[in-house]
PDB file of C-alpha atoms in Angstrom:
ATOM      1  CA  UNK A 340      80.888-112.832-158.589  1.00 79.00           C
ATOM      2  CA  UNK A 341      81.634-113.166-154.862  1.00 91.00           C
ATOM      3  CA  UNK A 342      79.152-115.439-153.048  1.00 92.00           C
ATOM      4  CA  UNK A 343      78.132-114.176-149.606  1.00 93.00           C
ATOM      5  CA  UNK A 344      78.724-116.381-146.564  1.00 92.00           C
ATOM      6  CA  UNK A 345      76.757-117.990-145.055  1.00 89.00           C
ATOM      7  CA  UNK A 346      75.026-118.979-148.262  1.00 92.00           C
ATOM      8  CA  UNK A 347      71.604-117.400-148.701  1.00 94.00           C
ATOM      9  CA  UNK A 348      69.307-115.859-151.287  1.00 95.00           C
ATOM     10  CA  UNK A 349      68.918-112.132-151.856  1.00 94.00           C
ATOM     11  CA  UNK A 350      65.678-110.194-152.379  1.00 93.00           C
ATOM     12  CA  UNK A 351      65.560-111.316-156.008  1.00 94.00           C
ATOM     13  CA  UNK A 352      65.648-115.009-154.978  1.00 95.00           C
ATOM     14  CA  UNK A 353      69.143-115.367-156.400  1.00 94.00           C
ATOM     15  CA  UNK A 354      72.385-116.333-154.750  1.00 95.00           C
ATOM     16  CA  UNK A 355      73.453-113.404-152.553  1.00 95.00           C
ATOM     17  CA  UNK A 356      76.593-111.609-153.692  1.00 95.00           C
ATOM     18  CA  UNK A 357      78.996-109.454-151.742  1.00 94.00           C
ATOM     19  CA  UNK A 358      82.005-107.185-152.225  1.00 94.00           C
ATOM     20  CA  UNK A 359      85.544-108.523-152.522  1.00 94.00           C
ATOM     21  CA  UNK A 360      86.481-107.084-149.107  1.00 94.00           C
ATOM     22  CA  UNK A 361      83.517-108.788-147.404  1.00 95.00           C
ATOM     23  CA  UNK A 362      84.179-112.022-149.288  1.00 95.00           C
ATOM     24  CA  UNK A 363      87.792-112.100-148.058  1.00 96.00           C
ATOM     25  CA  UNK A 364      86.615-111.501-144.480  1.00 96.00           C
ATOM     26  CA  UNK A 365      84.184-114.427-144.947  1.00 95.00           C
ATOM     27  CA  UNK A 366      87.044-116.620-146.207  1.00 95.00           C
ATOM     28  CA  UNK A 367      89.143-115.715-143.158  1.00 96.00           C
ATOM     29  CA  UNK A 368      86.242-116.694-140.895  1.00 94.00           C
ATOM     30  CA  UNK A 369      85.858-120.027-142.684  1.00 94.00           C
ATOM     31  CA  UNK A 370      89.561-120.786-142.313  1.00 95.00           C
ATOM     32  CA  UNK A 371      89.583-119.902-138.609  1.00 92.00           C
ATOM     33  CA  UNK A 372      86.532-121.926-137.629  1.00 89.00           C
ATOM     34  CA  UNK A 373      87.194-125.025-139.754  1.00 92.00           C
ATOM     35  CA  UNK A 374      89.305-127.835-138.343  1.00 91.00           C
ATOM     36  CA  UNK A 375      91.665-129.639-140.717  1.00 91.00           C
ATOM     37  CA  UNK A 376      89.952-132.780-141.981  1.00 91.00           C
ATOM     38  CA  UNK A 377      86.406-131.344-141.906  1.00 92.00           C
ATOM     39  CA  UNK A 378      86.219-130.498-145.609  1.00 90.00           C
ATOM     40  CA  UNK A 379      85.788-133.283-148.152  1.00 91.00           C
ATOM     41  CA  UNK A 380      88.562-133.199-150.785  1.00 93.00           C
ATOM     42  CA  UNK A 381      90.407-130.470-148.823  1.00 93.00           C
ATOM     43  CA  UNK A 382      91.655-132.228-145.681  1.00 92.00           C
ATOM     44  CA  UNK A 383      94.340-129.586-145.046  1.00 93.00           C
ATOM     45  CA  UNK A 384      91.860-126.669-145.058  1.00 94.00           C
ATOM     46  CA  UNK A 385      91.426-124.811-141.767  1.00 92.00           C
ATOM     47  CA  UNK A 386      93.396-123.385-138.884  1.00 91.00           C
ATOM     48  CA  UNK A 387      92.360-125.826-136.166  1.00 82.00           C
ATOM     49  CA  UNK A 388      92.013-123.208-133.443  1.00 82.00           C
ATOM     50  CA  UNK A 389      89.132-125.006-131.708  1.00 78.00           C
ATOM     51  CA  UNK A 390      91.631-127.477-130.253  1.00 75.00           C
ATOM     52  CA  UNK A 391      93.242-124.577-128.382  1.00 71.00           C
ATOM     53  CA  UNK A 392      90.022-123.282-126.832  1.00 69.00           C
ATOM     54  CA  UNK A 393      90.119-125.642-123.858  1.00 70.00           C
ATOM     55  CA  UNK A 394      93.878-125.475-123.353  1.00 71.00           C
ATOM     56  CA  UNK A 395      95.079-123.598-120.260  1.00 72.00           C
ATOM     57  CA  UNK A 396      95.324-119.867-120.908  1.00 70.00           C
ATOM     58  CA  UNK A 397      98.973-118.903-121.184  1.00 73.00           C
ATOM     59  CA  UNK A 398     101.385-116.856-123.245  1.00 76.00           C
ATOM     60  CA  UNK A 399     102.375-120.064-125.041  1.00 80.00           C
ATOM     61  CA  UNK A 400      98.761-120.755-126.026  1.00 78.00           C
ATOM     62  CA  UNK A 401      98.378-117.262-127.453  1.00 78.00           C
ATOM     63  CA  UNK A 402     101.624-117.573-129.418  1.00 83.00           C
ATOM     64  CA  UNK A 403     100.594-120.996-130.737  1.00 83.00           C
ATOM     65  CA  UNK A 404      97.206-119.626-131.799  1.00 83.00           C
ATOM     66  CA  UNK A 405      98.802-116.724-133.663  1.00 88.00           C
ATOM     67  CA  UNK A 406     101.284-119.084-135.375  1.00 90.00           C
ATOM     68  CA  UNK A 407      98.561-121.527-136.478  1.00 90.00           C
ATOM     69  CA  UNK A 408      96.397-118.714-137.843  1.00 93.00           C
ATOM     70  CA  UNK A 409      99.252-117.070-139.750  1.00 95.00           C
ATOM     71  CA  UNK A 410     100.233-120.396-141.332  1.00 94.00           C
ATOM     72  CA  UNK A 411      96.677-121.263-142.384  1.00 95.00           C
ATOM     73  CA  UNK A 412      96.009-117.808-143.819  1.00 97.00           C
ATOM     74  CA  UNK A 413      99.298-117.835-145.734  1.00 96.00           C
ATOM     75  CA  UNK A 414      98.573-121.293-147.117  1.00 95.00           C
ATOM     76  CA  UNK A 415      94.987-120.637-148.226  1.00 96.00           C
ATOM     77  CA  UNK A 416      94.839-116.881-148.877  1.00 96.00           C
ATOM     78  CA  UNK A 417      98.477-116.015-149.575  1.00 96.00           C
ATOM     79  CA  UNK A 418      97.664-114.933-153.124  1.00 96.00           C
ATOM     80  CA  UNK A 419      94.816-112.660-152.024  1.00 96.00           C
ATOM     81  CA  UNK A 420      95.967-111.008-148.791  1.00 97.00           C
ATOM     82  CA  UNK A 421      99.099-110.022-146.914  1.00 97.00           C
ATOM     83  CA  UNK A 422      98.717-110.617-143.190  1.00 97.00           C
ATOM     84  CA  UNK A 423     100.159-107.645-141.321  1.00 97.00           C
ATOM     85  CA  UNK A 424      99.340-108.472-137.709  1.00 96.00           C
ATOM     86  CA  UNK A 425      97.579-111.149-135.686  1.00 95.00           C
ATOM     87  CA  UNK A 426      96.537-110.601-132.111  1.00 92.00           C
ATOM     88  CA  UNK A 427      95.020-113.306-129.913  1.00 84.00           C
ATOM     89  CA  UNK A 428      93.793-112.324-126.463  1.00 82.00           C
ATOM     90  CA  UNK A 429      92.455-114.794-123.915  1.00 75.00           C
ATOM     91  CA  UNK A 430      90.012-113.793-121.182  1.00 75.00           C
ATOM     92  CA  UNK A 431      88.607-116.571-118.991  1.00 74.00           C
ATOM     93  CA  UNK A 432      87.104-119.093-121.468  1.00 71.00           C
ATOM     94  CA  UNK A 433      87.000-116.665-124.402  1.00 78.00           C
ATOM     95  CA  UNK A 434      89.578-115.976-127.104  1.00 79.00           C
ATOM     96  CA  UNK A 435      89.388-112.848-129.257  1.00 86.00           C
ATOM     97  CA  UNK A 436      91.375-112.936-132.483  1.00 91.00           C
ATOM     98  CA  UNK A 437      92.095-109.756-134.445  1.00 96.00           C
ATOM     99  CA  UNK A 438      93.715-109.939-137.867  1.00 97.00           C
ATOM    100  CA  UNK A 439      95.046-106.919-139.758  1.00 98.00           C
ATOM    101  CA  UNK A 440      95.632-107.544-143.453  1.00 98.00           C
ATOM    102  CA  UNK A 441      96.027-105.892-146.841  1.00 98.00           C
ATOM    103  CA  UNK A 442      94.070-107.006-149.909  1.00 97.00           C
ATOM    104  CA  UNK A 443      96.651-107.487-152.656  1.00 96.00           C
ATOM    105  CA  UNK A 444      94.413-106.624-155.640  1.00 93.00           C
ATOM    106  CA  UNK A 445      93.278-103.257-154.278  1.00 94.00           C
ATOM    107  CA  UNK A 446      95.901-102.390-151.667  1.00 96.00           C
ATOM    108  CA  UNK A 447      93.114-101.714-149.158  1.00 96.00           C
ATOM    109  CA  UNK A 448      93.926-102.437-145.522  1.00 97.00           C
ATOM    110  CA  UNK A 449      91.326-104.012-143.260  1.00 97.00           C
ATOM    111  CA  UNK A 450      90.922-105.568-139.832  1.00 97.00           C
ATOM    112  CA  UNK A 451      88.709-108.486-138.829  1.00 96.00           C
ATOM    113  CA  UNK A 452      87.897-109.569-135.260  1.00 96.00           C
ATOM    114  CA  UNK A 453      86.450-112.902-134.169  1.00 91.00           C
ATOM    115  CA  UNK A 454      85.489-114.175-130.727  1.00 88.00           C
ATOM    116  CA  UNK A 455      85.050-117.787-129.660  1.00 81.00           C
ATOM    117  CA  UNK A 456      84.341-119.452-126.378  1.00 73.00           C
ATOM    118  CA  UNK A 457      81.814-119.139-123.546  1.00 69.00           C
ATOM    119  CA  UNK A 458      81.576-115.360-123.720  1.00 58.00           C
ATOM    120  CA  UNK A 459      81.155-115.249-127.501  1.00 56.00           C
TER     121      UNK A 459
END
């Protein structure tokens, strides 16, 4: 059973379930938008990208963002996905992150995009 994120009840008043592909996308979102230290009993969980949101936009910031994301995804989802490409693009006060990955159990390839900042 894959629990849908954010947690909610379905039409039968039971915990909502989702597909494996959607569940993995939900896990990626949780890793991206959780800062290390936020989770009780899992202080290392998260990518910590919020700290980069207010940094000056530069090629170094984009490279740092991509590096932090790749490391966090490898650490927490390395047994479930293979990250193929990470793209971080900054526009004004908005960062758009696109992650291309392959689900190891099925071999299916997928892409997930996330936007954070003022324009999100």
